[in-house]
């Protein structure tokens, strides 16, 4: 009897090890394939593909109809927004900025629902990126919008391909639950996220600062994570992840300057994915930390590798500085909001 129980335990342990190995392998191959495709074809915003793939592989167990549904709607919204901003709204900032704020608020609200997390991510990026691109370069919004939509299509295709070749071995199938928070809680956090992010967005739009796109993207995506009750703690976490990701990006970039070859770039990306994938799947509770570091690394290095500017090295270190400034601003904004403690809202709710 004890022998059969021991055999059952060994089988279960072997199964858990096989599940872990399969997921790490799929994550490594997925990042490598995403980096290779985005580097070879280098369409606008191609460097976002590895980040999307990493997000899918960590957050979703397998492709579902909901995944395709989110992608389709995000493509329609992105192309539609690109078409709208191409016809002149950017010339009226007092009209454009409130509209951007309303769309950001909706995106933040959807972001807290696991069923709409991916759509909200693309929608928030498109909301900030497309009007800003149209403001700096009239007519560029359509091209960038198509590039962002195509990046989503490529990411979902890679995600589906890898699950077809390496299906998940876990017997427990994923069930995307509804948002755990109430409508009021989600609305409250969405407003906090908007208050954190929008002042910087307003600043960049009015001064029309070129080269600020990565900063806005990081602030938009990360601000929701800093909008909860422990916002200062989360902001410190974001500063740490951005700092470590930036430091690793410097090492990564300097190695690429020594060996400026595509196979080496892909190999380095897969090595980083392998190391971080092991940490992500071995310690699920710390997965956001490791995923955040890897995302910072992929975005900074990927955007630099796809750059056609002459001052590539200067721009690279400017991107590192942007990462650091995002973390500092998050801590400052979160501390400011949390020190006020939203007392007027609490009194209102208690009545």
Short mmCIF file of C-alpha atoms in Angstrom, two decimals:
data_model
loop_
_atom_site.label_atom_id
_atom_site.label_comp_id
_atom_site.label_asym_id
_atom_site.label_seq_id
_atom_site.Cartn_x
_atom_site.Cartn_y
_atom_site.Cartn_z
CA UNK A 1 0.00 0.00 0.00
CA UNK A 2 2.83 2.36 0.96
CA UNK A 3 4.68 1.46 -2.25
CA UNK A 4 1.68 2.43 -4.40
CA UNK A 5 1.28 5.70 -2.47
CA UNK A 6 4.98 6.43 -2.95
CA UNK A 7 4.70 5.70 -6.66
CA UNK A 8 1.70 8.03 -6.89
CA UNK A 9 3.65 10.83 -5.16
CA UNK A 10 6.65 10.30 -7.44
CA UNK A 11 4.40 10.40 -10.50
CA UNK A 12 2.80 13.63 -9.31
CA UNK A 13 6.21 15.18 -8.58
CA UNK A 14 7.48 14.10 -12.01
CA UNK A 15 4.35 15.59 -13.56
CA UNK A 16 4.91 18.91 -11.78
CA UNK A 17 8.51 18.96 -12.92
CA UNK A 18 7.43 18.22 -16.50
CA UNK A 19 4.86 21.05 -16.37
CA UNK A 20 7.53 23.45 -15.10
CA UNK A 21 10.08 22.36 -17.73
CA UNK A 22 7.53 22.64 -20.55
CA UNK A 23 6.53 26.17 -19.51
CA UNK A 24 10.11 27.40 -19.20
CA UNK A 25 10.97 25.90 -22.60
CA UNK A 26 7.90 27.44 -24.21
CA UNK A 27 8.69 30.83 -22.64
CA UNK A 28 12.31 30.72 -23.86
CA UNK A 29 11.40 29.72 -27.41
CA UNK A 30 8.56 32.25 -27.49
CA UNK A 31 10.79 35.18 -26.56
CA UNK A 32 13.49 34.02 -28.98
CA UNK A 33 11.02 33.72 -31.85
CA UNK A 34 9.43 37.10 -31.03
CA UNK A 35 12.83 38.83 -30.94
CA UNK A 36 13.87 37.20 -34.21
CA UNK A 37 10.70 38.18 -36.08
CA UNK A 38 10.63 41.74 -34.75
CA UNK A 39 14.34 42.27 -35.48
CA UNK A 40 14.24 40.84 -39.01
CA UNK A 41 11.13 42.67 -40.24
CA UNK A 42 11.37 45.73 -37.94
CA UNK A 43 7.96 47.29 -38.70
CA UNK A 44 6.83 50.25 -36.53
CA UNK A 45 6.60 49.22 -32.85
CA UNK A 46 7.89 45.73 -33.61
CA UNK A 47 9.94 45.82 -30.40
CA UNK A 48 6.70 45.49 -28.39
CA UNK A 49 6.07 41.95 -29.70
CA UNK A 50 8.40 40.18 -27.19
CA UNK A 51 6.74 42.09 -24.34
CA UNK A 52 3.26 41.03 -25.52
CA UNK A 53 4.41 37.42 -25.96
CA UNK A 54 5.90 37.38 -22.46
CA UNK A 55 2.68 38.82 -21.05
CA UNK A 56 0.59 36.14 -22.79
CA UNK A 57 2.81 33.26 -21.73
CA UNK A 58 2.91 34.37 -18.10
CA UNK A 59 -0.70 35.51 -17.69
CA UNK A 60 -2.53 33.00 -19.90
CA UNK A 61 -2.28 29.22 -19.69
CA UNK A 62 -3.43 28.64 -23.26
CA UNK A 63 -5.08 30.46 -26.21
CA UNK A 64 -8.86 30.82 -25.99
CA UNK A 65 -11.65 32.42 -27.98
CA UNK A 66 -11.43 35.36 -25.55
CA UNK A 67 -7.81 35.93 -26.64
CA UNK A 68 -8.78 36.26 -30.29
CA UNK A 69 -11.79 38.39 -29.33
CA UNK A 70 -9.60 40.82 -27.36
CA UNK A 71 -7.13 41.02 -30.24
CA UNK A 72 -9.84 41.70 -32.83
CA UNK A 73 -11.45 44.47 -30.78
CA UNK A 74 -8.07 46.04 -29.97
CA UNK A 75 -7.18 46.10 -33.67
CA UNK A 76 -10.47 47.78 -34.57
CA UNK A 77 -10.08 50.37 -31.80
CA UNK A 78 -6.44 51.05 -32.67
CA UNK A 79 -7.03 51.53 -36.39
CA UNK A 80 -10.17 53.56 -35.70
CA UNK A 81 -8.31 55.84 -33.27
CA UNK A 82 -5.44 56.25 -35.73
CA UNK A 83 -7.90 57.24 -38.45
CA UNK A 84 -9.66 59.77 -36.19
CA UNK A 85 -6.51 61.54 -34.97
CA UNK A 86 -5.24 61.81 -38.54
CA UNK A 87 -7.99 64.33 -39.33
CA UNK A 88 -6.95 67.21 -37.10
CA UNK A 89 -8.06 66.78 -33.44
CA UNK A 90 -4.42 67.14 -32.40
CA UNK A 91 -4.61 70.82 -33.35
CA UNK A 92 -7.04 71.44 -30.47
CA UNK A 93 -5.27 70.30 -27.27
CA UNK A 94 -8.00 71.59 -24.94
CA UNK A 95 -10.38 69.19 -26.67
CA UNK A 96 -7.92 66.35 -27.29
CA UNK A 97 -6.50 66.01 -23.77
CA UNK A 98 -9.86 65.55 -21.99
CA UNK A 99 -10.77 62.90 -24.56
CA UNK A 100 -7.44 61.15 -23.94
CA UNK A 101 -8.10 61.29 -20.19
CA UNK A 102 -11.54 59.69 -20.65
CA UNK A 103 -10.11 56.89 -22.81
CA UNK A 104 -7.29 56.29 -20.32
CA UNK A 105 -9.85 56.08 -17.51
CA UNK A 106 -11.83 53.46 -19.42
CA UNK A 107 -8.65 51.52 -20.21
CA UNK A 108 -7.58 51.52 -16.55
CA UNK A 109 -11.02 50.34 -15.51
CA UNK A 110 -10.86 47.40 -17.94
CA UNK A 111 -7.27 46.63 -16.95
CA UNK A 112 -8.41 45.34 -13.53
CA UNK A 113 -10.61 42.69 -15.22
CA UNK A 114 -8.56 39.56 -16.15
CA UNK A 115 -10.84 38.98 -19.15
CA UNK A 116 -9.93 42.36 -20.67
CA UNK A 117 -6.37 42.85 -19.45
CA UNK A 118 -4.66 42.42 -22.83
CA UNK A 119 -7.14 44.62 -24.68
CA UNK A 120 -6.75 47.35 -22.04
CA UNK A 121 -2.96 47.23 -22.38
CA UNK A 122 -3.05 47.79 -26.14
CA UNK A 123 -5.82 50.36 -25.83
CA UNK A 124 -3.92 52.49 -23.29
CA UNK A 125 -0.74 52.37 -25.39
CA UNK A 126 -2.69 53.32 -28.52
CA UNK A 127 -4.53 56.11 -26.70
CA UNK A 128 -1.27 57.81 -25.75
CA UNK A 129 0.91 56.90 -28.70
CA UNK A 130 -1.27 57.61 -31.72
CA UNK A 131 -2.38 61.19 -30.95
CA UNK A 132 1.16 62.05 -29.88
CA UNK A 133 2.65 60.65 -33.09
CA UNK A 134 0.07 62.57 -35.09
CA UNK A 135 1.02 65.71 -33.19
CA UNK A 136 4.75 65.32 -33.92
CA UNK A 137 4.44 63.91 -37.44
CA UNK A 138 1.06 64.46 -39.10
CA UNK A 139 0.04 61.38 -41.04
CA UNK A 140 2.21 58.99 -39.00
CA UNK A 141 -0.64 57.82 -36.76
CA UNK A 142 -2.05 55.38 -39.34
CA UNK A 143 1.35 53.77 -39.90
CA UNK A 144 2.01 53.45 -36.16
CA UNK A 145 -1.54 52.19 -35.53
CA UNK A 146 -1.13 49.47 -38.14
CA UNK A 147 2.25 48.61 -36.64
CA UNK A 148 0.81 48.28 -33.14
CA UNK A 149 -2.10 46.15 -34.38
CA UNK A 150 0.24 43.95 -36.39
CA UNK A 151 2.45 43.52 -33.31
CA UNK A 152 -0.60 42.20 -31.46
CA UNK A 153 -1.40 39.79 -34.29
CA UNK A 154 2.18 38.47 -34.36
CA UNK A 155 2.24 38.08 -30.58
CA UNK A 156 -1.02 36.11 -30.51
CA UNK A 157 0.17 33.97 -33.46
CA UNK A 158 3.41 33.11 -31.66
CA UNK A 159 1.45 32.37 -28.49
CA UNK A 160 -0.91 30.02 -30.35
CA UNK A 161 1.90 28.35 -32.34
CA UNK A 162 3.93 27.53 -29.24
CA UNK A 163 0.91 26.07 -27.49
CA UNK A 164 0.16 23.96 -30.55
CA UNK A 165 3.73 22.64 -30.59
CA UNK A 166 4.18 22.51 -26.80
CA UNK A 167 0.74 22.25 -25.18
CA UNK A 168 0.49 22.85 -21.45
CA UNK A 169 0.75 19.64 -19.40
CA UNK A 170 -1.22 20.86 -16.40
CA UNK A 171 -4.46 18.92 -15.84
CA UNK A 172 -6.09 22.08 -14.47
CA UNK A 173 -7.50 24.22 -17.24
CA UNK A 174 -7.47 27.99 -16.93
CA UNK A 175 -10.69 29.78 -16.06
CA UNK A 176 -10.62 33.56 -16.54
CA UNK A 177 -12.59 34.89 -13.59
CA UNK A 178 -14.42 38.17 -13.42
CA UNK A 179 -12.81 41.13 -11.70
CA UNK A 180 -12.35 40.49 -7.98
CA UNK A 181 -13.07 44.12 -7.09
CA UNK A 182 -16.43 45.85 -7.06
CA UNK A 183 -17.43 48.47 -9.60
CA UNK A 184 -16.76 51.29 -7.12
CA UNK A 185 -13.32 49.93 -6.19
CA UNK A 186 -12.31 49.57 -9.83
CA UNK A 187 -13.54 53.08 -10.61
CA UNK A 188 -11.67 54.45 -7.60
CA UNK A 189 -8.39 52.82 -8.64
CA UNK A 190 -8.87 53.88 -12.26
CA UNK A 191 -9.15 57.52 -11.14
CA UNK A 192 -6.03 57.16 -8.99
CA UNK A 193 -4.13 55.73 -11.94
CA UNK A 194 -5.28 58.58 -14.13
CA UNK A 195 -4.22 61.17 -11.54
CA UNK A 196 -0.76 59.58 -11.38
CA UNK A 197 -0.23 59.33 -15.14
CA UNK A 198 -2.02 62.29 -16.64
CA UNK A 199 0.12 65.21 -15.39
CA UNK A 200 3.14 63.83 -17.24
CA UNK A 201 1.05 63.13 -20.32
CA UNK A 202 -0.26 66.71 -20.22
CA UNK A 203 3.31 68.02 -19.82
CA UNK A 204 4.62 66.08 -22.84
CA UNK A 205 1.69 66.99 -25.05
CA UNK A 206 1.89 70.70 -24.38
CA UNK A 207 5.67 70.90 -24.81
CA UNK A 208 5.65 68.40 -27.70
CA UNK A 209 8.81 66.74 -26.38
CA UNK A 210 10.23 64.30 -28.91
CA UNK A 211 11.70 61.05 -27.66
CA UNK A 212 9.21 60.79 -24.80
CA UNK A 213 7.15 57.93 -26.21
CA UNK A 214 8.78 55.20 -24.13
CA UNK A 215 8.37 57.27 -20.98
CA UNK A 216 4.65 57.73 -21.62
CA UNK A 217 4.16 54.04 -22.40
CA UNK A 218 5.87 52.99 -19.16
CA UNK A 219 3.92 55.48 -17.08
CA UNK A 220 0.60 54.52 -18.68
CA UNK A 221 1.05 50.78 -18.18
CA UNK A 222 2.69 50.88 -14.76
CA UNK A 223 0.55 53.59 -13.18
CA UNK A 224 -2.39 51.24 -12.58
CA UNK A 225 -0.15 48.91 -10.57
CA UNK A 226 0.79 51.87 -8.35
CA UNK A 227 -2.81 52.96 -7.80
CA UNK A 228 -3.82 50.51 -5.08
CA UNK A 229 -3.82 50.86 -1.32
CA UNK A 230 -0.10 50.06 -1.10
CA UNK A 231 0.88 52.34 -3.93
CA UNK A 232 4.17 53.52 -2.39
CA UNK A 233 5.33 49.94 -1.87
CA UNK A 234 4.37 49.03 -5.42
CA UNK A 235 6.13 52.13 -6.75
CA UNK A 236 9.32 51.14 -4.95
CA UNK A 237 8.91 47.73 -6.55
CA UNK A 238 8.60 49.39 -9.98
CA UNK A 239 11.72 51.47 -9.33
CA UNK A 240 13.64 48.32 -8.43
CA UNK A 241 12.44 46.41 -11.50
CA UNK A 242 13.17 49.33 -13.81
CA UNK A 243 16.58 49.85 -12.20
CA UNK A 244 17.61 46.21 -12.49
CA UNK A 245 16.14 45.97 -15.98
CA UNK A 246 18.04 49.09 -17.01
CA UNK A 247 21.31 47.79 -15.55
CA UNK A 248 20.90 44.48 -17.38
CA UNK A 249 20.03 46.39 -20.56
CA UNK A 250 23.36 48.25 -20.30
CA UNK A 251 25.23 44.94 -20.05
CA UNK A 252 23.13 43.48 -22.87
CA UNK A 253 23.72 46.51 -25.11
CA UNK A 254 27.47 46.61 -24.55
CA UNK A 255 27.76 42.94 -25.42
CA UNK A 256 25.82 43.60 -28.63
CA UNK A 257 28.24 46.38 -29.55
CA UNK A 258 31.06 43.82 -29.27
CA UNK A 259 29.20 41.18 -31.30
CA UNK A 260 26.66 43.08 -33.47
CA UNK A 261 25.12 39.97 -35.04
CA UNK A 262 21.45 38.99 -35.17
CA UNK A 263 22.03 35.36 -34.03
CA UNK A 264 23.93 36.65 -31.01
CA UNK A 265 21.10 39.09 -30.21
CA UNK A 266 18.53 36.29 -30.43
CA UNK A 267 20.71 33.97 -28.35
CA UNK A 268 21.18 36.59 -25.63
CA UNK A 269 17.44 37.23 -25.56
CA UNK A 270 16.72 33.52 -25.20
CA UNK A 271 19.30 33.22 -22.42
CA UNK A 272 17.63 36.09 -20.55
CA UNK A 273 14.21 34.48 -21.15
CA UNK A 274 15.50 31.12 -19.87
CA UNK A 275 16.90 32.61 -16.67
CA UNK A 276 13.86 34.76 -15.95
CA UNK A 277 11.43 32.06 -17.06
CA UNK A 278 12.86 29.71 -14.44
CA UNK A 279 12.34 32.35 -11.77
CA UNK A 280 8.84 33.23 -12.97
CA UNK A 281 7.48 29.68 -13.00
CA UNK A 282 9.39 28.50 -9.91
CA UNK A 283 8.15 31.43 -7.79
CA UNK A 284 4.70 32.50 -9.05
CA UNK A 285 4.27 34.91 -6.13
CA UNK A 286 7.34 36.84 -7.34
CA UNK A 287 6.50 36.51 -11.03
CA UNK A 288 5.54 40.22 -11.40
CA UNK A 289 9.03 41.22 -10.20
CA UNK A 290 10.89 39.03 -12.68
CA UNK A 291 8.44 39.76 -15.51
CA UNK A 292 8.84 43.50 -14.87
CA UNK A 293 12.63 43.29 -15.07
CA UNK A 294 12.49 41.27 -18.27
CA UNK A 295 9.95 43.64 -19.85
CA UNK A 296 12.15 46.66 -19.07
CA UNK A 297 15.12 44.85 -20.60
CA UNK A 298 13.23 43.83 -23.75
CA UNK A 299 11.69 47.26 -24.34
CA UNK A 300 14.90 49.25 -23.91
CA UNK A 301 17.14 46.91 -25.90
CA UNK A 302 14.49 46.19 -28.54
CA UNK A 303 13.69 49.85 -29.16
CA UNK A 304 17.40 50.63 -29.41
CA UNK A 305 18.13 47.72 -31.74
CA UNK A 306 15.35 48.81 -34.09
CA UNK A 307 16.44 52.46 -34.05
CA UNK A 308 17.81 54.00 -37.24
CA UNK A 309 19.19 57.12 -35.55
CA UNK A 310 22.88 57.91 -35.87
CA UNK A 311 23.28 58.55 -32.13
CA UNK A 312 22.13 55.09 -31.11
CA UNK A 313 24.36 54.92 -28.04
CA UNK A 314 23.20 58.33 -26.76
CA UNK A 315 19.55 57.41 -27.29
CA UNK A 316 20.08 54.11 -25.49
CA UNK A 317 21.30 55.80 -22.32
CA UNK A 318 18.49 58.34 -22.61
CA UNK A 319 16.06 55.42 -22.54
CA UNK A 320 17.77 54.11 -19.40
CA UNK A 321 17.39 57.55 -17.84
CA UNK A 322 13.71 57.55 -18.83
CA UNK A 323 13.23 54.22 -17.02
CA UNK A 324 14.78 55.65 -13.87
CA UNK A 325 12.74 58.85 -14.05
CA UNK A 326 9.53 56.83 -14.44
CA UNK A 327 10.31 54.99 -11.20
CA UNK A 328 11.14 58.20 -9.34
CA UNK A 329 8.00 59.93 -10.56
CA UNK A 330 5.87 56.93 -9.58
CA UNK A 331 7.18 57.07 -6.01
CA UNK A 332 6.64 60.84 -5.78
CA UNK A 333 3.11 60.73 -7.22
CA UNK A 334 2.10 57.70 -5.15
CA UNK A 335 3.46 59.26 -1.95
CA UNK A 336 1.56 62.46 -2.66
CA UNK A 337 -1.72 60.63 -3.23
CA UNK A 338 -1.31 58.25 -0.33
CA UNK A 339 -0.33 61.02 2.10
CA UNK A 340 -3.71 62.67 1.35
CA UNK A 341 -5.29 59.28 2.03
CA UNK A 342 -8.43 60.27 0.08
CA UNK A 343 -10.12 61.29 3.35
CA UNK A 344 -12.90 63.17 1.62
CA UNK A 345 -13.85 60.02 -0.28
CA UNK A 346 -13.80 57.91 2.86
CA UNK A 347 -16.03 60.36 4.71
CA UNK A 348 -18.38 60.42 1.78
CA UNK A 349 -18.59 56.62 1.65
CA UNK A 350 -19.22 56.39 5.39
CA UNK A 351 -22.27 58.65 5.23
#
